[in-house]
mmCIF file of C-alpha atoms and ligand atoms in Angstrom:
data_model
loop_
_atom_site.group_PDB
_atom_site.id
_atom_site.type_symbol
_atom_site.label_atom_id
_atom_site.label_comp_id
_atom_site.label_asym_id
_atom_site.label_seq_id
_atom_site.Cartn_x
_atom_site.Cartn_y
_atom_site.Cartn_z
ATOM 1 C CA UNK A 1 0.112 90.206 -34.947
ATOM 2 C CA UNK A 2 -1.837 87.627 -37.080
ATOM 3 C CA UNK A 3 -5.549 88.231 -34.945
ATOM 4 C CA UNK A 4 -6.868 84.560 -36.582
ATOM 5 C CA UNK A 5 -6.688 81.899 -34.510
ATOM 6 C CA UNK A 6 -5.824 79.141 -35.588
ATOM 7 C CA UNK A 7 -9.677 78.513 -35.559
ATOM 8 C CA UNK A 8 -10.220 81.237 -37.529
ATOM 9 C CA UNK A 9 -8.191 80.312 -40.488
ATOM 10 C CA UNK A 10 -9.936 76.577 -40.942
ATOM 11 C CA UNK A 11 -12.722 78.627 -40.907
ATOM 12 C CA UNK A 12 -11.836 80.420 -43.502
ATOM 13 C CA UNK A 13 -9.626 77.990 -45.409
ATOM 14 C CA UNK A 14 -12.715 75.162 -45.598
ATOM 15 C CA UNK A 15 -14.783 78.332 -46.979
ATOM 16 C CA UNK A 16 -12.349 79.544 -50.109
ATOM 17 C CA UNK A 17 -12.093 75.857 -50.958
ATOM 18 C CA UNK A 18 -15.196 76.005 -51.184
ATOM 19 C CA UNK A 19 -14.503 77.670 -54.768
ATOM 20 C CA UNK A 20 -14.884 74.893 -58.037
ATOM 21 C CA UNK A 21 -11.746 73.594 -59.078
ATOM 22 C CA UNK A 22 -10.535 71.509 -61.791
ATOM 23 C CA UNK A 23 -12.139 67.626 -61.683
ATOM 24 C CA UNK A 24 -12.521 68.951 -58.146
ATOM 25 C CA UNK A 25 -8.916 69.080 -57.236
ATOM 26 C CA UNK A 26 -8.831 71.149 -54.707
ATOM 27 C CA UNK A 27 -4.940 71.932 -55.188
ATOM 28 C CA UNK A 28 -4.687 75.298 -53.007
ATOM 29 C CA UNK A 29 -2.920 75.124 -49.323
ATOM 30 C CA UNK A 30 -2.652 78.083 -46.881
ATOM 31 C CA UNK A 31 -0.108 79.117 -44.643
ATOM 32 C CA UNK A 32 -1.464 81.976 -41.491
ATOM 33 C CA UNK A 33 2.258 83.853 -40.905
ATOM 34 C CA UNK A 34 2.263 85.521 -37.380
ATOM 35 C CA UNK A 35 2.840 89.081 -39.371
ATOM 36 C CA UNK A 36 -0.309 88.664 -40.802
ATOM 37 C CA UNK A 37 1.442 87.683 -44.223
ATOM 38 C CA UNK A 38 -0.831 84.684 -46.391
ATOM 39 C CA UNK A 39 1.055 82.236 -48.517
ATOM 40 C CA UNK A 40 -1.282 80.513 -50.939
ATOM 41 C CA UNK A 41 0.256 76.744 -52.379
ATOM 42 C CA UNK A 42 0.314 74.569 -55.028
ATOM 43 C CA UNK A 43 -0.665 71.036 -53.906
ATOM 44 C CA UNK A 44 1.698 69.305 -57.509
ATOM 45 C CA UNK A 45 0.170 66.469 -56.507
ATOM 46 C CA UNK A 46 -2.922 67.390 -57.248
ATOM 47 C CA UNK A 47 -1.389 68.340 -61.240
ATOM 48 C CA UNK A 48 -3.031 66.952 -63.757
ATOM 49 C CA UNK A 49 -0.801 65.837 -65.547
ATOM 50 C CA UNK A 50 -2.503 64.676 -68.975
ATOM 51 C CA UNK A 51 -5.294 66.635 -68.813
ATOM 52 C CA UNK A 52 -4.123 70.295 -67.940
ATOM 53 C CA UNK A 53 -0.583 70.220 -68.400
ATOM 54 C CA UNK A 54 0.315 73.304 -68.704
ATOM 55 C CA UNK A 55 -1.020 73.724 -65.510
ATOM 56 C CA UNK A 56 -3.703 76.341 -66.373
ATOM 57 C CA UNK A 57 -6.960 74.976 -65.582
ATOM 58 C CA UNK A 58 -5.177 74.236 -61.887
ATOM 59 C CA UNK A 59 -4.272 77.063 -61.406
ATOM 60 C CA UNK A 60 -7.780 78.727 -62.689
ATOM 61 C CA UNK A 61 -8.832 76.756 -59.866
ATOM 62 C CA UNK A 62 -6.395 78.600 -57.511
ATOM 63 C CA UNK A 63 -7.190 82.115 -58.392
ATOM 64 C CA UNK A 64 -10.980 81.381 -57.807
ATOM 65 C CA UNK A 65 -9.907 79.650 -53.840
ATOM 66 C CA UNK A 66 -8.066 83.061 -53.675
ATOM 67 C CA UNK A 67 -10.601 85.018 -54.200
ATOM 68 C CA UNK A 68 -13.122 82.551 -51.967
ATOM 69 C CA UNK A 69 -10.625 83.195 -49.149
ATOM 70 C CA UNK A 70 -10.936 87.348 -49.861
ATOM 71 C CA UNK A 71 -14.845 86.554 -49.641
ATOM 72 C CA UNK A 72 -14.238 84.238 -46.623
ATOM 73 C CA UNK A 73 -12.470 87.459 -44.945
ATOM 74 C CA UNK A 74 -15.316 89.959 -46.094
ATOM 75 C CA UNK A 75 -17.393 88.556 -42.702
ATOM 76 C CA UNK A 76 -15.476 89.082 -40.782
ATOM 77 C CA UNK A 77 -14.588 92.720 -41.779
ATOM 78 C CA UNK A 78 -11.496 91.509 -42.922
ATOM 79 C CA UNK A 79 -9.734 92.281 -47.018
ATOM 80 C CA UNK A 80 -6.959 90.554 -48.978
ATOM 81 C CA UNK A 81 -4.225 92.563 -50.219
ATOM 82 C CA UNK A 82 -3.668 91.728 -54.085
ATOM 83 C CA UNK A 83 -1.626 89.048 -55.161
ATOM 84 C CA UNK A 84 1.886 89.237 -55.429
ATOM 85 C CA UNK A 85 2.729 85.980 -57.846
ATOM 86 C CA UNK A 86 5.562 84.165 -56.608
ATOM 87 C CA UNK A 87 8.648 83.756 -59.208
ATOM 88 C CA UNK A 88 8.137 81.284 -61.767
ATOM 89 C CA UNK A 89 9.198 77.989 -60.024
ATOM 90 C CA UNK A 90 12.648 76.006 -60.334
ATOM 91 C CA UNK A 91 12.482 72.096 -60.189
ATOM 92 C CA UNK A 92 10.444 71.032 -57.539
ATOM 93 C CA UNK A 93 11.053 69.215 -55.106
ATOM 94 C CA UNK A 94 8.821 70.368 -52.297
ATOM 95 C CA UNK A 95 5.373 69.116 -53.107
ATOM 96 C CA UNK A 96 3.884 72.272 -52.380
ATOM 97 C CA UNK A 97 4.769 75.388 -54.741
ATOM 98 C CA UNK A 98 4.321 79.091 -53.895
ATOM 99 C CA UNK A 99 1.756 80.518 -55.873
ATOM 100 C CA UNK A 100 1.680 83.509 -54.468
ATOM 101 C CA UNK A 101 1.422 86.212 -51.232
ATOM 102 C CA UNK A 102 -0.579 88.582 -49.971
ATOM 103 C CA UNK A 103 -1.692 90.025 -46.645
ATOM 104 C CA UNK A 104 -4.338 90.727 -44.266
ATOM 105 C CA UNK A 105 -6.163 93.711 -44.062
ATOM 106 C CA UNK A 106 -8.954 95.384 -42.844
ATOM 107 C CA UNK A 107 -11.560 95.371 -44.913
ATOM 108 C CA UNK A 108 -14.865 97.635 -45.631
ATOM 109 C CA UNK A 109 -18.661 95.667 -45.754
ATOM 110 C CA UNK A 110 -19.194 91.885 -46.482
ATOM 111 C CA UNK A 111 -18.600 91.140 -49.892
ATOM 112 C CA UNK A 112 -22.813 91.095 -51.641
ATOM 113 C CA UNK A 113 -22.129 87.713 -53.216
ATOM 114 C CA UNK A 114 -20.841 85.371 -49.755
ATOM 115 C CA UNK A 115 -24.797 83.745 -49.634
ATOM 116 C CA UNK A 116 -24.209 82.255 -52.643
ATOM 117 C CA UNK A 117 -21.018 80.640 -51.629
ATOM 118 C CA UNK A 118 -22.650 78.399 -49.643
ATOM 119 C CA UNK A 119 -25.208 77.773 -52.365
ATOM 120 C CA UNK A 120 -23.221 77.468 -55.646
ATOM 121 C CA UNK A 121 -22.860 73.952 -57.383
ATOM 122 C CA UNK A 122 -22.050 72.488 -61.170
ATOM 123 C CA UNK A 123 -25.084 71.745 -62.372
ATOM 124 C CA UNK A 124 -24.292 68.134 -64.336
ATOM 125 C CA UNK A 125 -28.547 67.879 -65.672
ATOM 126 C CA UNK A 126 -31.056 69.090 -67.479
ATOM 127 C CA UNK A 127 -32.234 72.092 -67.048
ATOM 128 C CA UNK A 128 -35.679 72.847 -66.610
ATOM 129 C CA UNK A 129 -38.115 74.416 -68.988
ATOM 130 C CA UNK A 130 -36.616 77.334 -70.820
ATOM 131 C CA UNK A 131 -39.023 80.844 -70.096
ATOM 132 C CA UNK A 132 -38.226 83.818 -71.705
ATOM 133 C CA UNK A 133 -37.867 85.319 -67.407
ATOM 134 C CA UNK A 134 -35.022 83.578 -67.353
ATOM 135 C CA UNK A 135 -33.164 83.697 -70.499
ATOM 136 C CA UNK A 136 -33.876 87.824 -69.743
ATOM 137 C CA UNK A 137 -32.126 87.204 -66.385
ATOM 138 C CA UNK A 138 -28.914 85.852 -67.797
ATOM 139 C CA UNK A 139 -29.028 88.668 -70.805
ATOM 140 C CA UNK A 140 -29.477 91.252 -68.522
ATOM 141 C CA UNK A 141 -26.562 89.501 -66.503
ATOM 142 C CA UNK A 142 -23.767 89.622 -68.974
ATOM 143 C CA UNK A 143 -25.017 92.808 -70.753
ATOM 144 C CA UNK A 144 -22.075 95.202 -69.266
ATOM 145 C CA UNK A 145 -19.392 93.055 -69.734
ATOM 146 C CA UNK A 146 -17.450 92.716 -72.298
ATOM 147 C CA UNK A 147 -16.247 89.436 -71.694
ATOM 148 C CA UNK A 148 -19.039 86.589 -72.123
ATOM 149 C CA UNK A 149 -20.950 86.401 -75.036
ATOM 150 C CA UNK A 150 -24.162 85.060 -74.553
ATOM 151 C CA UNK A 151 -25.962 82.827 -77.066
ATOM 152 C CA UNK A 152 -29.323 81.953 -75.954
ATOM 153 C CA UNK A 153 -31.313 80.741 -79.681
ATOM 154 C CA UNK A 154 -31.904 77.061 -79.335
ATOM 155 C CA UNK A 155 -30.636 75.886 -83.149
ATOM 156 C CA UNK A 156 -27.032 77.289 -82.796
ATOM 157 C CA UNK A 157 -26.403 76.320 -78.213
ATOM 158 C CA UNK A 158 -28.040 72.977 -80.533
ATOM 159 C CA UNK A 159 -24.508 73.293 -82.232
ATOM 160 C CA UNK A 160 -22.609 74.411 -78.842
ATOM 161 C CA UNK A 161 -23.560 70.912 -77.969
ATOM 162 C CA UNK A 162 -22.951 68.464 -81.027
ATOM 163 C CA UNK A 163 -19.225 69.760 -81.008
ATOM 164 C CA UNK A 164 -19.294 69.759 -77.136
ATOM 165 C CA UNK A 165 -19.734 66.242 -77.575
ATOM 166 C CA UNK A 166 -17.395 65.869 -80.217
ATOM 167 C CA UNK A 167 -14.460 67.130 -78.613
ATOM 168 C CA UNK A 168 -14.933 65.989 -75.057
ATOM 169 C CA UNK A 169 -14.995 63.026 -77.424
ATOM 170 C CA UNK A 170 -11.978 63.549 -78.897
ATOM 171 C CA UNK A 171 -10.446 63.720 -75.103
ATOM 172 C CA UNK A 172 -11.013 61.323 -73.344
ATOM 173 C CA UNK A 173 -11.006 58.579 -76.118
ATOM 174 C CA UNK A 174 -6.819 59.216 -75.309
ATOM 175 C CA UNK A 175 -6.470 56.295 -73.506
ATOM 176 C CA UNK A 176 -4.177 58.467 -70.257
ATOM 177 C CA UNK A 177 -6.385 61.196 -70.774
ATOM 178 C CA UNK A 178 -9.466 58.673 -69.473
ATOM 179 C CA UNK A 179 -7.226 56.991 -67.070
ATOM 180 C CA UNK A 180 -6.610 59.647 -65.170
ATOM 181 C CA UNK A 181 -10.152 61.508 -65.514
ATOM 182 C CA UNK A 182 -10.950 58.051 -64.310
ATOM 183 C CA UNK A 183 -8.948 58.134 -61.123
ATOM 184 C CA UNK A 184 -10.598 60.997 -59.727
ATOM 185 C CA UNK A 185 -14.469 59.792 -60.530
ATOM 186 C CA UNK A 186 -16.403 58.030 -57.591
ATOM 187 C CA UNK A 187 -19.055 55.630 -58.913
ATOM 188 C CA UNK A 188 -19.445 54.158 -54.917
ATOM 189 C CA UNK A 189 -19.732 55.607 -51.353
ATOM 190 C CA UNK A 190 -17.178 52.832 -50.365
ATOM 191 C CA UNK A 191 -14.793 54.972 -51.945
ATOM 192 C CA UNK A 192 -12.545 56.263 -49.759
ATOM 193 C CA UNK A 193 -12.736 59.665 -51.676
ATOM 194 C CA UNK A 194 -16.279 59.730 -51.820
ATOM 195 C CA UNK A 195 -16.390 62.755 -48.934
ATOM 196 C CA UNK A 196 -12.734 64.078 -49.948
ATOM 197 C CA UNK A 197 -12.928 65.357 -53.343
ATOM 198 C CA UNK A 198 -13.434 64.317 -57.074
ATOM 199 C CA UNK A 199 -16.339 63.401 -59.187
ATOM 200 C CA UNK A 200 -19.006 62.095 -57.189
ATOM 201 C CA UNK A 201 -22.008 59.305 -59.221
ATOM 202 C CA UNK A 202 -24.140 62.177 -56.987
ATOM 203 C CA UNK A 203 -22.444 65.872 -58.359
ATOM 204 C CA UNK A 204 -22.802 64.222 -61.746
ATOM 205 C CA UNK A 205 -26.313 63.214 -61.895
ATOM 206 C CA UNK A 206 -25.759 59.783 -62.385
ATOM 207 C CA UNK A 207 -29.479 57.651 -60.566
ATOM 208 C CA UNK A 208 -28.781 54.680 -58.663
ATOM 209 C CA UNK A 209 -28.745 51.915 -61.999
ATOM 210 C CA UNK A 210 -26.432 54.511 -63.785
ATOM 211 C CA UNK A 211 -23.940 55.039 -60.918
ATOM 212 C CA UNK A 212 -23.726 50.861 -60.843
ATOM 213 C CA UNK A 213 -23.035 50.638 -64.733
ATOM 214 C CA UNK A 214 -20.897 53.459 -65.472
ATOM 215 C CA UNK A 215 -18.347 52.227 -62.267
ATOM 216 C CA UNK A 216 -18.447 49.293 -64.388
ATOM 217 C CA UNK A 217 -18.431 50.748 -68.542
ATOM 218 C CA UNK A 218 -16.166 53.349 -67.110
ATOM 219 C CA UNK A 219 -13.830 51.420 -66.368
ATOM 220 C CA UNK A 220 -10.380 51.432 -68.835
ATOM 221 C CA UNK A 221 -10.691 48.151 -69.655
ATOM 222 C CA UNK A 222 -13.929 48.021 -70.472
ATOM 223 C CA UNK A 223 -13.941 51.407 -71.973
ATOM 224 C CA UNK A 224 -11.646 50.443 -74.832
ATOM 225 C CA UNK A 225 -13.666 47.761 -75.107
ATOM 226 C CA UNK A 226 -16.674 49.973 -76.130
ATOM 227 C CA UNK A 227 -14.064 52.561 -77.776
ATOM 228 C CA UNK A 228 -13.712 49.667 -80.496
ATOM 229 C CA UNK A 229 -17.301 49.387 -80.252
ATOM 230 C CA UNK A 230 -18.098 53.016 -81.147
ATOM 231 C CA UNK A 231 -20.155 52.657 -78.282
ATOM 232 C CA UNK A 232 -17.841 54.678 -76.291
ATOM 233 C CA UNK A 233 -19.159 58.088 -76.988
ATOM 234 C CA UNK A 234 -22.609 57.476 -76.014
ATOM 235 C CA UNK A 235 -21.552 56.935 -72.740
ATOM 236 C CA UNK A 236 -19.659 60.816 -72.836
ATOM 237 C CA UNK A 237 -22.205 61.768 -74.191
ATOM 238 C CA UNK A 238 -24.148 65.903 -72.779
ATOM 239 C CA UNK A 239 -26.602 67.424 -75.422
ATOM 240 C CA UNK A 240 -29.549 66.528 -73.692
ATOM 241 C CA UNK A 241 -27.937 68.602 -70.878
ATOM 242 C CA UNK A 242 -26.770 70.695 -73.073
ATOM 243 C CA UNK A 243 -29.907 71.797 -74.954
ATOM 244 C CA UNK A 244 -31.738 72.261 -72.876
ATOM 245 C CA UNK A 245 -29.847 75.370 -71.097
ATOM 246 C CA UNK A 246 -31.482 78.374 -71.693
ATOM 247 C CA UNK A 247 -28.031 79.931 -72.229
ATOM 248 C CA UNK A 248 -24.518 79.988 -73.285
ATOM 249 C CA UNK A 249 -22.158 82.092 -72.179
ATOM 250 C CA UNK A 250 -19.291 82.331 -73.483
ATOM 251 C CA UNK A 251 -16.263 83.496 -71.255
ATOM 252 C CA UNK A 252 -12.562 84.766 -72.793
ATOM 253 C CA UNK A 253 -10.432 86.659 -71.668
ATOM 254 C CA UNK A 254 -7.343 88.926 -72.712
ATOM 255 C CA UNK A 255 -4.658 86.689 -74.505
ATOM 256 C CA UNK A 256 -1.807 87.321 -71.923
ATOM 257 C CA UNK A 257 -3.875 87.524 -68.959
ATOM 258 C CA UNK A 258 -2.719 85.918 -66.207
ATOM 259 C CA UNK A 259 -5.325 82.084 -65.491
ATOM 260 C CA UNK A 260 -5.120 83.130 -60.640
ATOM 261 C CA UNK A 261 -6.279 86.544 -62.492
ATOM 262 C CA UNK A 262 -8.643 84.938 -64.569
ATOM 263 C CA UNK A 263 -9.959 82.130 -61.939
ATOM 264 C CA UNK A 264 -11.159 84.883 -59.510
ATOM 265 C CA UNK A 265 -12.981 86.879 -62.307
ATOM 266 C CA UNK A 266 -14.894 83.800 -62.884
ATOM 267 C CA UNK A 267 -15.122 82.215 -59.892
ATOM 268 C CA UNK A 268 -16.929 86.100 -59.411
ATOM 269 C CA UNK A 269 -18.619 85.604 -62.431
ATOM 270 C CA UNK A 270 -19.716 82.114 -61.163
ATOM 271 C CA UNK A 271 -21.541 83.410 -57.976
ATOM 272 C CA UNK A 272 -22.929 85.638 -59.516
ATOM 273 C CA UNK A 273 -24.892 83.575 -61.721
ATOM 274 C CA UNK A 274 -25.868 82.133 -58.803
ATOM 275 C CA UNK A 275 -27.458 85.168 -57.252
ATOM 276 C CA UNK A 276 -30.005 85.215 -59.910
ATOM 277 C CA UNK A 277 -31.551 82.304 -58.831
ATOM 278 C CA UNK A 278 -29.178 80.115 -61.502
ATOM 279 C CA UNK A 279 -27.333 76.932 -61.871
ATOM 280 C CA UNK A 280 -24.046 76.043 -64.780
ATOM 281 C CA UNK A 281 -21.813 73.852 -65.924
ATOM 282 C CA UNK A 282 -18.532 74.737 -67.907
ATOM 283 C CA UNK A 283 -17.823 72.688 -70.852
ATOM 284 C CA UNK A 284 -14.100 73.389 -71.307
ATOM 285 C CA UNK A 285 -13.610 70.319 -73.642
ATOM 286 C CA UNK A 286 -14.564 72.472 -76.633
ATOM 287 C CA UNK A 287 -12.103 75.959 -74.512
ATOM 288 C CA UNK A 288 -9.478 73.088 -74.638
ATOM 289 C CA UNK A 289 -9.498 71.799 -77.734
ATOM 290 C CA UNK A 290 -7.492 73.967 -80.482
ATOM 291 C CA UNK A 291 -10.349 72.831 -83.318
ATOM 292 C CA UNK A 292 -13.318 73.897 -81.222
ATOM 293 C CA UNK A 293 -11.566 77.132 -79.670
ATOM 294 C CA UNK A 294 -11.046 77.722 -84.030
ATOM 295 C CA UNK A 295 -14.298 77.056 -84.699
ATOM 296 C CA UNK A 296 -16.218 78.540 -81.424
ATOM 297 C CA UNK A 297 -14.202 81.988 -82.201
ATOM 298 C CA UNK A 298 -15.388 82.185 -85.519
ATOM 299 C CA UNK A 299 -18.400 81.503 -85.618
ATOM 300 C CA UNK A 300 -19.564 84.348 -82.758
ATOM 301 C CA UNK A 301 -17.210 86.657 -83.487
ATOM 302 C CA UNK A 302 -14.719 86.642 -80.579
ATOM 303 C CA UNK A 303 -12.870 89.245 -80.042
ATOM 304 C CA UNK A 304 -8.620 88.293 -82.342
ATOM 305 C CA UNK A 305 -6.846 89.314 -78.841
ATOM 306 C CA UNK A 306 -9.177 86.656 -76.863
ATOM 307 C CA UNK A 307 -8.790 83.286 -75.408
ATOM 308 C CA UNK A 308 -11.852 81.054 -74.432
ATOM 309 C CA UNK A 309 -11.790 80.520 -71.343
ATOM 310 C CA UNK A 310 -14.769 78.031 -71.560
ATOM 311 C CA UNK A 311 -17.893 78.265 -72.788
ATOM 312 C CA UNK A 312 -20.999 77.407 -70.275
ATOM 313 C CA UNK A 313 -24.739 75.834 -70.144
ATOM 314 C CA UNK A 314 -26.654 78.129 -67.759
ATOM 315 C CA UNK A 315 -30.466 77.427 -66.197
ATOM 316 C CA UNK A 316 -32.233 77.174 -64.171
ATOM 317 C CA UNK A 317 -31.909 74.080 -61.823
ATOM 318 C CA UNK A 318 -35.491 71.533 -61.466
ATOM 319 C CA UNK A 319 -36.271 71.889 -57.512
ATOM 320 C CA UNK A 320 -33.902 69.655 -55.058
ATOM 321 C CA UNK A 321 -32.017 68.799 -57.924
ATOM 322 C CA UNK A 322 -28.465 70.310 -57.104
ATOM 323 C CA UNK A 323 -25.649 68.500 -54.188
ATOM 324 C CA UNK A 324 -22.845 69.508 -53.248
ATOM 325 C CA UNK A 325 -19.667 68.248 -53.584
ATOM 326 C CA UNK A 326 -17.221 66.572 -51.633
ATOM 327 C CA UNK A 327 -14.106 68.582 -49.967
ATOM 328 C CA UNK A 328 -10.833 68.046 -47.987
ATOM 329 C CA UNK A 329 -11.317 68.696 -44.844
ATOM 330 C CA UNK A 330 -9.707 71.725 -43.529
ATOM 331 C CA UNK A 331 -7.538 70.690 -41.697
ATOM 332 C CA UNK A 332 -5.161 69.240 -44.561
ATOM 333 C CA UNK A 333 -5.964 72.643 -46.037
ATOM 334 C CA UNK A 334 -3.183 74.544 -43.517
ATOM 335 C CA UNK A 335 0.671 73.911 -44.436
HETATM 336 C C1 FMN B 401 -11.450 75.609 -64.342
HETATM 337 C C2 FMN B 401 -12.645 75.179 -64.522
HETATM 338 C C3 FMN B 401 -12.425 74.011 -65.652
HETATM 339 C C4 FMN B 401 -14.028 72.881 -65.195
HETATM 340 N N1 FMN B 401 -14.264 72.574 -65.651
HETATM 341 C C5 FMN B 401 -15.686 71.618 -65.999
HETATM 342 C C6 FMN B 401 -15.485 71.238 -66.887
HETATM 343 O O1 FMN B 401 -15.787 70.655 -68.378
HETATM 344 N N2 FMN B 401 -16.812 69.620 -66.458
HETATM 345 C C7 FMN B 401 -17.977 69.279 -66.019
HETATM 346 O O2 FMN B 401 -18.810 68.976 -65.484
HETATM 347 N N3 FMN B 401 -17.048 70.189 -64.679
HETATM 348 C C8 FMN B 401 -16.571 71.642 -65.032
HETATM 349 N N4 FMN B 401 -15.837 71.491 -63.898
HETATM 350 C C9 FMN B 401 -16.693 72.353 -62.636
HETATM 351 C C10 FMN B 401 -15.449 71.255 -61.885
HETATM 352 O O3 FMN B 401 -15.676 69.884 -61.383
HETATM 353 C C11 FMN B 401 -16.290 71.786 -59.961
HETATM 354 O O4 FMN B 401 -15.975 72.800 -60.157
HETATM 355 C C12 FMN B 401 -15.213 70.489 -58.657
HETATM 356 O O5 FMN B 401 -15.897 69.265 -58.845
HETATM 357 C C13 FMN B 401 -16.207 71.221 -57.661
HETATM 358 O O6 FMN B 401 -17.789 71.077 -57.432
HETATM 359 P P1 FMN B 401 -18.853 72.565 -56.904
HETATM 360 O O7 FMN B 401 -18.545 73.470 -58.449
HETATM 361 O O8 FMN B 401 -19.872 71.996 -57.324
HETATM 362 O O9 FMN B 401 -18.306 72.700 -55.521
HETATM 363 C C14 FMN B 401 -14.602 73.101 -63.720
HETATM 364 C C15 FMN B 401 -13.661 73.829 -62.768
HETATM 365 C C16 FMN B 401 -13.256 74.574 -63.147
HETATM 366 C C17 FMN B 401 -12.735 75.607 -61.952
#
């Protein structure tokens, strides 16, 4: 007998969906079966065909959502069995693809990271001035982890800042990549999706003036002109924000590890950063670019058996600067 009534299910998936997802696409959909099993589906309508052709970032996001449900259940003395992965998909006819099967089980105590779930937000602005104690906090946090390399020397952070901007522009200058990204950007509160998903101007840390300008300049037609005039790179540059980081973390995992499991680990790592009073911003372009990741691997000695999952800039967000990103209504997450 499933002990979770619909109200409780909504509460749980709402919390699970606070997990980070690429472009805030929120790909996970849930079904609780009467016998206690839980099914996690991917909404294929949310797939980023250009930015994420192999679906890897989507799968990382799904893993994070799964971990989010596990954490949410822990508040109620419940647990979530480790998932069985659904077999690789045959050609899909349904917009939903089964990703994982699990079951609600008796649990133990509330997950120690649960209080951080509502506090964790991607922070994309400039960090507060670096202080040695915060850098030490990052080092201490990751010291025991073999899957994180920490960089804190300002000159090395500066190198990453340059590489990140270079890689970002290599992606964004492709018209089809840009068009897909633009579809997930929300410049105006009047956008009907402003409260639902995607990357809002608030979360991108834009002022009123910046969002008005960016809304016009980022439009694919305008961007094409800027590209031709060699002005577009500046529009997507984040070097000042990256340089303000207290530290950069290179997160790497075994090459053959399933992206779903990586997503679970990624979310917990992020919540730990939050628990330490710090914020982060992923810089996926470095990890996704063969050139960027090869350079990082060589420069900082990432082991050959590992793949770089992401490169994270970490620091203290200035007081009041964090913004909660939108989420879909929980009713839409239950299928
Ligand atoms: C796999 C993955 C890759 C991401 N890459 C980036 C990135 O390159 N740049 C960025 O600003 N945010 C990135 N993010 C953060 C998401 O945009 C963010 O989680 C989403 O917008 C929801 O916002 P929140 O984290 O504040 O809840 C990434 C998130 C995930 C899960």
